[in-house]
Tab-separated table of C-alpha atoms and ligand atoms in Angstrom:
chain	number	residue	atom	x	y	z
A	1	UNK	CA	-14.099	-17.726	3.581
A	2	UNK	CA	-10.990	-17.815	1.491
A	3	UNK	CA	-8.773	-17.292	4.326
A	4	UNK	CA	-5.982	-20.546	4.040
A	5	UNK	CA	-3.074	-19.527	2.197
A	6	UNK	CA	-3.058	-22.643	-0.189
A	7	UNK	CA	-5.780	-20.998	-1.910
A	8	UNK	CA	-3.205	-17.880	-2.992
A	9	UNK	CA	-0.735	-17.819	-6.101
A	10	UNK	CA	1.379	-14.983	-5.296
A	11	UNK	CA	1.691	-13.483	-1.948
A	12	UNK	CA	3.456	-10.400	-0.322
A	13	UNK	CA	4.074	-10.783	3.050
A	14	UNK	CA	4.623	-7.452	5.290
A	15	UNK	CA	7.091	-7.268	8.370
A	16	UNK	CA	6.515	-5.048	10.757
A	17	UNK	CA	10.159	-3.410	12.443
A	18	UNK	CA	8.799	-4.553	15.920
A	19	UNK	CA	8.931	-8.176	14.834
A	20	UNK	CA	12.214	-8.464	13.713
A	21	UNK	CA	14.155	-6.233	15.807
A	22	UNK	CA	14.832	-6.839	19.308
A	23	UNK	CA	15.787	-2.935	20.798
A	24	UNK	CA	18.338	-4.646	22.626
A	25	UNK	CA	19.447	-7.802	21.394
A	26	UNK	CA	18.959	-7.296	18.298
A	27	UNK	CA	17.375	-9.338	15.122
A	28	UNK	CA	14.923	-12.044	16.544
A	29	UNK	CA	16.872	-14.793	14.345
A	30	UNK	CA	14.053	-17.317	15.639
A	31	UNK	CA	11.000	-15.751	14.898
A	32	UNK	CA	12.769	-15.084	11.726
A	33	UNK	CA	13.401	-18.852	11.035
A	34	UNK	CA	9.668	-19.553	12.030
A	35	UNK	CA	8.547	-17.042	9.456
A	36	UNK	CA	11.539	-18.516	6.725
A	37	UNK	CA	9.801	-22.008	7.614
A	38	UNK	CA	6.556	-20.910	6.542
A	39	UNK	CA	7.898	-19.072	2.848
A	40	UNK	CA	9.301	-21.973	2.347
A	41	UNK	CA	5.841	-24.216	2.934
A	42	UNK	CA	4.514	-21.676	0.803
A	43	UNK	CA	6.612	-21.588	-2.088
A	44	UNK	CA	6.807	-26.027	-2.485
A	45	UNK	CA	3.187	-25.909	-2.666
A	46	UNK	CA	3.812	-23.564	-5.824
A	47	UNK	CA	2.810	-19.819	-4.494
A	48	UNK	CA	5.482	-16.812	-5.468
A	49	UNK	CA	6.338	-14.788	-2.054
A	50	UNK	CA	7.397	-11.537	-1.860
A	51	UNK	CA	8.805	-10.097	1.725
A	52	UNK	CA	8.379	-6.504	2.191
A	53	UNK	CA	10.624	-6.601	5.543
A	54	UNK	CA	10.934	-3.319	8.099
A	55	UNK	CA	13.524	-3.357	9.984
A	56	UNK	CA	16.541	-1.438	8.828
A	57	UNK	CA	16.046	1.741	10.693
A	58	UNK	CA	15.494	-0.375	14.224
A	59	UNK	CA	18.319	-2.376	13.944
A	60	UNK	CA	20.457	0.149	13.095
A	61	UNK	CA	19.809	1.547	15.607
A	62	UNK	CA	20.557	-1.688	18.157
A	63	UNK	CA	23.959	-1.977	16.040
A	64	UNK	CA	24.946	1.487	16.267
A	65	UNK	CA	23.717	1.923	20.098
A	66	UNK	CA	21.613	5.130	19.348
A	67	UNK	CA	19.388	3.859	22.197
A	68	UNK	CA	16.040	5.172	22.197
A	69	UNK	CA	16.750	9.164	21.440
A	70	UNK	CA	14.719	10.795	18.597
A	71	UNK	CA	17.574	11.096	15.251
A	72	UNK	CA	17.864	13.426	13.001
A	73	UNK	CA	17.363	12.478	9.289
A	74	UNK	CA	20.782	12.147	8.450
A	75	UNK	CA	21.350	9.922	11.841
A	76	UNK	CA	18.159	7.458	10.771
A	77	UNK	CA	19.443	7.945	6.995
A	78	UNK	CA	22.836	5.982	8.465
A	79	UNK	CA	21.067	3.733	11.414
A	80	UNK	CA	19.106	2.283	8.073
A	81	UNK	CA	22.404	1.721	6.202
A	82	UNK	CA	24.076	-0.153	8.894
A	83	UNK	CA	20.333	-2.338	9.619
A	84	UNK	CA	19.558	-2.951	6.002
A	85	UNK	CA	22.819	-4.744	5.104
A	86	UNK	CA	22.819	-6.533	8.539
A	87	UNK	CA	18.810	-7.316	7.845
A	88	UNK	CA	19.477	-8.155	4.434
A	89	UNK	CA	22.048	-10.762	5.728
A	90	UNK	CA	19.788	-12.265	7.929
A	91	UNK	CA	17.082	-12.956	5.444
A	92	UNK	CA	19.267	-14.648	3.167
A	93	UNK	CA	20.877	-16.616	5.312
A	94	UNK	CA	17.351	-17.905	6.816
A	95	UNK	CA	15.983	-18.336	3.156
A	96	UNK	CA	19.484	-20.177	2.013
A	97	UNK	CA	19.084	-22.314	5.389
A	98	UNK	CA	16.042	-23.540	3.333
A	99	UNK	CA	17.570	-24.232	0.075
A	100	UNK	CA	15.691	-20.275	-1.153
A	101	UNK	CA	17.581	-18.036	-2.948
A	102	UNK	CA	16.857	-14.163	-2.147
A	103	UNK	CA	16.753	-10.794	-3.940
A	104	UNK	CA	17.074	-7.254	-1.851
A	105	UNK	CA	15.096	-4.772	-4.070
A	106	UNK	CA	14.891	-1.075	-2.064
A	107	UNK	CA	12.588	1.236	-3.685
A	108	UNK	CA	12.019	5.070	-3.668
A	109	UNK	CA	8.845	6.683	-3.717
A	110	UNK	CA	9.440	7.278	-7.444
A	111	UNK	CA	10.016	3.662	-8.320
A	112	UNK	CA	6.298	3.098	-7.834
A	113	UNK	CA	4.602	6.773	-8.651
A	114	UNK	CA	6.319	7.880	-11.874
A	115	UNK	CA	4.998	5.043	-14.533
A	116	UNK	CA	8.341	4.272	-16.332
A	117	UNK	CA	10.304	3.031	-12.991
A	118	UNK	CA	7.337	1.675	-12.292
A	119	UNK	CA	7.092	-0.413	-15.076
A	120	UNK	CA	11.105	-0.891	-14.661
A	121	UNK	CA	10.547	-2.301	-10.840
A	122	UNK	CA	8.056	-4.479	-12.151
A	123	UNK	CA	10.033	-6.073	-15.003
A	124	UNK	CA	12.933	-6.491	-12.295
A	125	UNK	CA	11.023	-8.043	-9.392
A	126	UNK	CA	8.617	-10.627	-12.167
A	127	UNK	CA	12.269	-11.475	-13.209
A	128	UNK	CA	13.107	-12.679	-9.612
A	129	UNK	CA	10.284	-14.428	-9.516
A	130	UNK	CA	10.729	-16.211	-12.369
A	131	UNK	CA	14.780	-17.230	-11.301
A	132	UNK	CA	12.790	-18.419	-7.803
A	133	UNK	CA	14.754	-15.803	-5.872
A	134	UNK	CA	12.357	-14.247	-2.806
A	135	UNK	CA	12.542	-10.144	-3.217
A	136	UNK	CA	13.138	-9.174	-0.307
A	137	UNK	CA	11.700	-5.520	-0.465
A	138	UNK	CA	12.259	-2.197	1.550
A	139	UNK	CA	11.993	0.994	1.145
A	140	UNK	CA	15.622	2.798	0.598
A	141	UNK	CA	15.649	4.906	3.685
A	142	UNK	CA	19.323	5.518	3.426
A	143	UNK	CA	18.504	7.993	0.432
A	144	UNK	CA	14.567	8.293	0.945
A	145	UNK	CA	14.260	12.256	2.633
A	146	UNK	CA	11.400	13.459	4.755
A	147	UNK	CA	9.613	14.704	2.111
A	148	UNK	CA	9.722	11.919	-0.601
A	149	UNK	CA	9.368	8.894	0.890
A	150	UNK	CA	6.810	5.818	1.447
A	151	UNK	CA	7.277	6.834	5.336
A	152	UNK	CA	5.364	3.617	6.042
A	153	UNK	CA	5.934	-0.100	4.807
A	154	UNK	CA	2.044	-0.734	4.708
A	155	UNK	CA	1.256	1.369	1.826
A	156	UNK	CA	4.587	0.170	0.156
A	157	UNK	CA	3.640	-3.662	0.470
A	158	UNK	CA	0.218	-2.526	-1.168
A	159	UNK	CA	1.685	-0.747	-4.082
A	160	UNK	CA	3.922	-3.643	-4.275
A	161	UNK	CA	1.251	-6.509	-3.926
A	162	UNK	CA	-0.556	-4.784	-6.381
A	163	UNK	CA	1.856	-3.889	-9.012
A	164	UNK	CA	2.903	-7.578	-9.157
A	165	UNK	CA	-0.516	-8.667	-9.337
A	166	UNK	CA	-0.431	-10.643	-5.884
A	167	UNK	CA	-3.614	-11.960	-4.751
A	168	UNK	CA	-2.818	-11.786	-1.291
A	169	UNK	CA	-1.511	-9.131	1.171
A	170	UNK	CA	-0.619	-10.055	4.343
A	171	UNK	CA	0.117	-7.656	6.924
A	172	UNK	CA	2.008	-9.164	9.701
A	173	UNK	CA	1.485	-6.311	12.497
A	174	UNK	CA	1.709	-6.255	16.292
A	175	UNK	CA	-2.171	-6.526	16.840
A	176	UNK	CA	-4.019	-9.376	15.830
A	177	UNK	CA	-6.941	-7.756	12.971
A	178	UNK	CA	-9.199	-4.599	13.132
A	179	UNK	CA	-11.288	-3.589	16.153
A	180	UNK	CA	-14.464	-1.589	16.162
A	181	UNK	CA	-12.072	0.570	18.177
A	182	UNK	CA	-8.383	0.592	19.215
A	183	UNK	CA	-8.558	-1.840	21.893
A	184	UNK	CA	-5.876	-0.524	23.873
A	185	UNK	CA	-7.803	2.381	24.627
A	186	UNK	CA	-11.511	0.786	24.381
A	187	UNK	CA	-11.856	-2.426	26.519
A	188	UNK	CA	-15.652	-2.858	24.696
A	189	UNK	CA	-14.151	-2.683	21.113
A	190	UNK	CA	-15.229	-5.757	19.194
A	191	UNK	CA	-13.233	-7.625	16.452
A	192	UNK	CA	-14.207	-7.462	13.259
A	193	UNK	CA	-13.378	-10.842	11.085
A	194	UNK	CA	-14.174	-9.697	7.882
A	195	UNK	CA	-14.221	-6.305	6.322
A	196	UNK	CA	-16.024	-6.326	2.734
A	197	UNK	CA	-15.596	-2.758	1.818
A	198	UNK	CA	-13.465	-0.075	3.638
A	199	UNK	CA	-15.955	2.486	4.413
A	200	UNK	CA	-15.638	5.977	6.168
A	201	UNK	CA	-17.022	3.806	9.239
A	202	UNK	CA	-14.618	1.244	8.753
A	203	UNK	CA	-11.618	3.871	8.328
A	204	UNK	CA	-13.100	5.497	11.813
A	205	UNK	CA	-12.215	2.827	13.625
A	206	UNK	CA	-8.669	3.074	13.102
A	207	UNK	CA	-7.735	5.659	15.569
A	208	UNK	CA	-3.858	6.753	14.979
A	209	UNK	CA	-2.117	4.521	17.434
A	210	UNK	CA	0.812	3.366	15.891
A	211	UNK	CA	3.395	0.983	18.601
A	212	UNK	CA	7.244	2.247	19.363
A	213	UNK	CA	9.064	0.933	16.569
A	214	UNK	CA	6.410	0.880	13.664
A	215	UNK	CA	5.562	3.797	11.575
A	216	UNK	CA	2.286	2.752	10.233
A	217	UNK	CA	-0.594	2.508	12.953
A	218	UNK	CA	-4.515	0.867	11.855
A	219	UNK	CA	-4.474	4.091	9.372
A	220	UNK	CA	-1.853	3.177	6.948
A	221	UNK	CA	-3.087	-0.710	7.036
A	222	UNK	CA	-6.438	0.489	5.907
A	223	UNK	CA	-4.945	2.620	3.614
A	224	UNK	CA	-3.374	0.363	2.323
A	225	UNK	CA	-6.164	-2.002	2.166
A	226	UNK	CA	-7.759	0.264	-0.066
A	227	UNK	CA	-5.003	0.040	-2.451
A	228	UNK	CA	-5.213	-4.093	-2.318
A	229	UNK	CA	-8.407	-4.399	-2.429
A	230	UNK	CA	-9.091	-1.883	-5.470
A	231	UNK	CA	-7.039	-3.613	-7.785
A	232	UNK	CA	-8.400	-7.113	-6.457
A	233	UNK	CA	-5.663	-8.092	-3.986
A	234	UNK	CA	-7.260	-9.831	-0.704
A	235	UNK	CA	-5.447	-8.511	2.693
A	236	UNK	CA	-5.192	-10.167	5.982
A	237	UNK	CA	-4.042	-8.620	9.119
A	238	UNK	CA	-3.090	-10.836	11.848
A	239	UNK	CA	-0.231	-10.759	15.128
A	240	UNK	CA	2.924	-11.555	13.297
A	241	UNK	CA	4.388	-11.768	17.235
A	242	UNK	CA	3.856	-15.722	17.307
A	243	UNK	CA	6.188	-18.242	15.723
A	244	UNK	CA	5.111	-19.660	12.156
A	245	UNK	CA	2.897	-16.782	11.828
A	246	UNK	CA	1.622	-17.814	7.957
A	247	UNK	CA	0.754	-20.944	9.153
A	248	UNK	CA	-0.853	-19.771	12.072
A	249	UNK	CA	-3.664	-17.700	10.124
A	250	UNK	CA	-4.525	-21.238	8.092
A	251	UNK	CA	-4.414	-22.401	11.596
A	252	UNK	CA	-7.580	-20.280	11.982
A	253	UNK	CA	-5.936	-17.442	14.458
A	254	UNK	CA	-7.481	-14.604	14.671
A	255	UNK	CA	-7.254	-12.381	11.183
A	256	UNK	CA	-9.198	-9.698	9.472
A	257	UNK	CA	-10.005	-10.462	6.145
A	258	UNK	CA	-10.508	-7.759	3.606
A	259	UNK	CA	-12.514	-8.816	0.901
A	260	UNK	CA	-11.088	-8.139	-2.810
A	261	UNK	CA	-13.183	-6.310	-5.481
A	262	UNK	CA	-15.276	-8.294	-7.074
A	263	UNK	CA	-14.590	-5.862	-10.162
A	264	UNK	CA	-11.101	-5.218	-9.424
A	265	UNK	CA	-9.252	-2.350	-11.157
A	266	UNK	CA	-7.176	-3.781	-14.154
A	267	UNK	CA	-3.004	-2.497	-15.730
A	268	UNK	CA	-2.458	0.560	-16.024
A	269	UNK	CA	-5.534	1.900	-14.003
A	270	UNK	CA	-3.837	-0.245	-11.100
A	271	UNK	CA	-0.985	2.153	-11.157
A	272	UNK	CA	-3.322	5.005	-10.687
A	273	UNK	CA	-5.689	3.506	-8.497
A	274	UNK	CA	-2.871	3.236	-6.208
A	275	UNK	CA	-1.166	6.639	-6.510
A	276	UNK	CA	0.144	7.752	-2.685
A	277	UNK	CA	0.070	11.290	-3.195
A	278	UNK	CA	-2.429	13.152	-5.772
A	279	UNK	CA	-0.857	16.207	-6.699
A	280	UNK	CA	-4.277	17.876	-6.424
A	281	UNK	CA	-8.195	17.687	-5.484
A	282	UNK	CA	-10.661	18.554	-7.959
A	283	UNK	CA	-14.663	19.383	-6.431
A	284	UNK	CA	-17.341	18.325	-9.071
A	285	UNK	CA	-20.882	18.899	-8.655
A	286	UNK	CA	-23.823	16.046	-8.278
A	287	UNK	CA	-24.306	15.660	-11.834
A	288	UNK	CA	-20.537	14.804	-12.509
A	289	UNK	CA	-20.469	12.351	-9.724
A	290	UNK	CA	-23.804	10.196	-11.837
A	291	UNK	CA	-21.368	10.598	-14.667
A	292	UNK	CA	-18.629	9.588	-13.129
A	293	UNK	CA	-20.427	6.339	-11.853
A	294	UNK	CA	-22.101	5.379	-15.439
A	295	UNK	CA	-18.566	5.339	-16.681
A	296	UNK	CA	-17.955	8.620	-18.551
A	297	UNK	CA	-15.103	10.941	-18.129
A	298	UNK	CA	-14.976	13.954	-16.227
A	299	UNK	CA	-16.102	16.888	-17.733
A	300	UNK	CA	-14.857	20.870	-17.171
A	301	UNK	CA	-18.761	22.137	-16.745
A	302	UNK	CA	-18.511	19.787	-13.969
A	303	UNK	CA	-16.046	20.667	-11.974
A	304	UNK	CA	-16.920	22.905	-9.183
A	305	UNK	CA	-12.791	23.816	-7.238
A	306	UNK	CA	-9.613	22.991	-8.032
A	307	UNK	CA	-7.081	22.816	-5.422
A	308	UNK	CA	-3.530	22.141	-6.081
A	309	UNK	CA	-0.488	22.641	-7.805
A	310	UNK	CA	-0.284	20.107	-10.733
A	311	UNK	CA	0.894	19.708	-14.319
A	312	UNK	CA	-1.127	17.755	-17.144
A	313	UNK	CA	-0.672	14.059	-16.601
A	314	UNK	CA	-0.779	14.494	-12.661
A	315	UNK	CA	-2.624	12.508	-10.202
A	316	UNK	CA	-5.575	14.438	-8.758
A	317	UNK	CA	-8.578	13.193	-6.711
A	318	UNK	CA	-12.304	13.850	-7.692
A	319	UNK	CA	-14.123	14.862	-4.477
A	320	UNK	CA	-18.119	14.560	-4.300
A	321	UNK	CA	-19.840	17.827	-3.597
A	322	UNK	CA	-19.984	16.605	0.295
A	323	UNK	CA	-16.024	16.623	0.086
A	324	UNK	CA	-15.546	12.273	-0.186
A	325	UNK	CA	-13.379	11.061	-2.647
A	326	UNK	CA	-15.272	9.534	-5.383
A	327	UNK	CA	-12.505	8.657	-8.241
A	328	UNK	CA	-9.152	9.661	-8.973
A	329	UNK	CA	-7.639	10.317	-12.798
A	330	UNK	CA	-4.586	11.443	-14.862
A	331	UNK	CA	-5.741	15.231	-15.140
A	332	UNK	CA	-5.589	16.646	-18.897
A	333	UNK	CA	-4.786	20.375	-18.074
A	334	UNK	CA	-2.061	21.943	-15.652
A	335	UNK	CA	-3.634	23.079	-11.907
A	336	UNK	CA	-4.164	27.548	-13.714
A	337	UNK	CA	-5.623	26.159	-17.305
A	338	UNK	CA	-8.038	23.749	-15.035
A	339	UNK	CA	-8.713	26.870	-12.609
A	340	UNK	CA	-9.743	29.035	-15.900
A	341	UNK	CA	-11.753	26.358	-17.565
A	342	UNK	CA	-13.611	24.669	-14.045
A	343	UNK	CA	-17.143	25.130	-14.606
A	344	UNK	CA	-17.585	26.142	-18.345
A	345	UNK	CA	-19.086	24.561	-21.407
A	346	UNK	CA	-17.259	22.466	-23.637
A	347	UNK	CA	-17.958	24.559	-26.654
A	348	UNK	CA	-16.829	28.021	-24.280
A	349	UNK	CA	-13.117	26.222	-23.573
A	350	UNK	CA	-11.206	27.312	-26.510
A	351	UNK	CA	-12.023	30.782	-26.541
A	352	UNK	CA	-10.872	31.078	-22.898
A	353	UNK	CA	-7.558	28.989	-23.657
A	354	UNK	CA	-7.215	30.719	-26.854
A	355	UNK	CA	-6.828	27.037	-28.346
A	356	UNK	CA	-8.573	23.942	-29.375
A	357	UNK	CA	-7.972	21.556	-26.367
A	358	UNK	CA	-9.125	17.968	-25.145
A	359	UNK	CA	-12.604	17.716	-24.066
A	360	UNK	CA	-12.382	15.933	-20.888
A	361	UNK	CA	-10.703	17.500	-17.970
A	362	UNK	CA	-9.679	13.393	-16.748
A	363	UNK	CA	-10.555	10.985	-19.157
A	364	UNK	CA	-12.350	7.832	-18.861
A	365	UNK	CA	-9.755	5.913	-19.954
A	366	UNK	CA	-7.281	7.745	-17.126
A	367	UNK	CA	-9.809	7.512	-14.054
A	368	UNK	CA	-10.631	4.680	-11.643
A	369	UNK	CA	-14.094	5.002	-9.527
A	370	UNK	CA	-13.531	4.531	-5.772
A	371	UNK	CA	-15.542	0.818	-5.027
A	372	UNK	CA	-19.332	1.113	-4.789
A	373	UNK	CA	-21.273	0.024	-1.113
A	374	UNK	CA	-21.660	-3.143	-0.133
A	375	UNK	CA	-22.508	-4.347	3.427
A	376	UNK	CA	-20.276	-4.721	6.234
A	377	UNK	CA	-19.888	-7.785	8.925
A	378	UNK	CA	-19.319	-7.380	13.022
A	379	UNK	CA	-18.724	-9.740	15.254
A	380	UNK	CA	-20.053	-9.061	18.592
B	401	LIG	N1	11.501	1.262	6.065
B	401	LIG	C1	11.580	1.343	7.499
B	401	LIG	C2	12.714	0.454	8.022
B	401	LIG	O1	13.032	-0.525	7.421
B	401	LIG	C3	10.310	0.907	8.199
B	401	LIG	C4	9.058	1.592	7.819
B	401	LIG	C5	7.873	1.043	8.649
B	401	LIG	O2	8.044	0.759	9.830
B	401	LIG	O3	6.771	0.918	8.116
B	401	LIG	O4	13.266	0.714	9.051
């Protein structure tokens, strides 16, 4: 198993808020040297590491002494401008300590879901790397509102990872891989060392518990494991609680190991692989889903529902007739055209449009097939 970290070019390495930020003393500045130790290890042996570091919201929190009470959006919105400077501080003072310079890139939801600021973000961060400046990433809460934002640094580290072409996620979380169960609440549930594919059985094992300070619980790991692993980005999750917790997973410490694609996702269809929130759900009938698999695009006469309010160029998902998402495409027509035409003949579309449009409702060339099966490994 590819598990040591040597054998990795480019790494993003997630921080969890509950590893960082001490509710009442503050930032853990020796954990955080333990983890700056192990960049640094990381990046003399030749490997570019990216830091996607939580943390702004918690220790603005400490700083501000909002105690424990729930905050309103604006409150959090300030408690994460007061933390991120302070947390930004911290890492570049720990990466300087180390002879590392350090960039602070803070991304909106847009900077990774509309492609032009995608491709922007991208240019900007591969231009850090190449200076040998860390990014040191978060999401920009101070401006990010309830309704467009990441919400969860899991997911963001994936479309991160991903977009830089990392082939290594590491989730540094508060629990030390994936259980059969969440073993706080099942004593019985068994570790699993190595997850292949993430299957609906995998994804039930997840439960919803997420600890005090993080946002993200086994859900959004997995989700975002799906991301990684789509575009051919391994992922590890292991306790990021310990000192030197890199070095502790080549170590051999406990870790789950998610397996890349062997026939990973490529460029642009990375960017839509990935794709938080599709702005609809299109249900295609059993036929579709065979050519859907072989490779073809996705035709009108096989599309069964359309759910949704999208425009042409949107994301949408492409559900199986049993409801499980299968692919997920740039859709040609707006959410009422794709209501009208859903279901007829390509030869009947024009008549009912009253013009000559594009064949395909997604096009090959815009979709990306979820991963096919492959077998899965528990430890007892
Ligand atoms: N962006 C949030 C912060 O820095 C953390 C989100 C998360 O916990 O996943 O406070």
């Amino acid at each position: 198993m590819t598990q040591s970290l040597q054998n990795y070019r480019r790494i993003t390495v997630k921080i969890g808020s509950a590893l960082l930020v001490d509710r009442s003393t503050g930032l853990k500045r020796e954990w955080l040297a333990s983890l700056v130790d192990d960049v640094e290890a990381l990046t003399s042996a030749g490997a570019d590491v990216l830091v996607v570091s939580s943390g702004a919201i918690a220790l603005g929190r400490t700083i501000l002494g909002l105690g424990k009470r729930a905050l309103k959006l604006e409150e959090s919105q300030a408690a994460a401008a007061v933390g991120q400077i302070a947390l930004a501080g911290a890492w570049s003072d720990e990466l300087g300590r180390k002879g590392l310079k350090s960039g602070q890139v803070l991304v909106t939801l847009g900077d990774t879901e509309e492609r032009r600021r995608y491709l922007n973000a991208r240019a900007t961060i591969s231009t850090l790397l190449k200076m040998r400046a860390v990014p040191v990433i978060n999401e920009n809460d101070t401006v990010a509102t309830t309704e467009i934002r990441y919400g969860d640094n899991d997911r963001l580290a994936a479309r991160v990872a991903t977009m830089m072409g990392a082939d290594l996620l590491v989730l540094l979380s508060d629990i030390d891989g994936l259980y059969t169960a969440p073993p706080a609440l099942d004593p019985s549930a068994a570790f699993i060392p190595v997850v292949d594919r993430i299957t609906p059985e995998i994804e039930a094992m997840a439960g919803g518990a997420a600890s005090e300070l993080s946002r993200g619980g086994m859900r959004t790991k997995l989700d975002a494991g799906k991301i990684a692993t789509t575009a051919g980005t391994a992922m590890v999750i292991t306790l990021g609680s310990r000192l030197n917790p890199l070095s502790a997973i080549d170590r051999g410490e406990r870790a789950t190991f998610f397996r890349p694609s062997a026939s990973p996702v490529k460029g642009y269809k990375t960017w839509i692989a990935g794709q938080l929130e599709p702005a609809g759900r299109l249900v295609v009938d059993a036929g579709a889903v065979g050519a859907l698999l072989s490779g073809k695009s996705l035709l009108p006469a096989g599309v069964k529902q359309v759910a949704g309010s999208f425009s042409r160029g949107d994301t949408v998902a492409i559900l199986g007739p049993e409801g499980r998402e299968i692919a997920r495409g740039l859709v040609a027509y707006d959410a009422a055209d794709a209501v009208r035409i859903a279901g007829l003949k390509t030869a009947e579309i024009a008549t009912v449009l009253g013009y000559e449009a594009r064949s395909a409702m997604v096009h090959r060339d815009d979709l990306v097939v979820s991963r096919p099966a492959e077998p899965m490994r528990v430890e007892g």
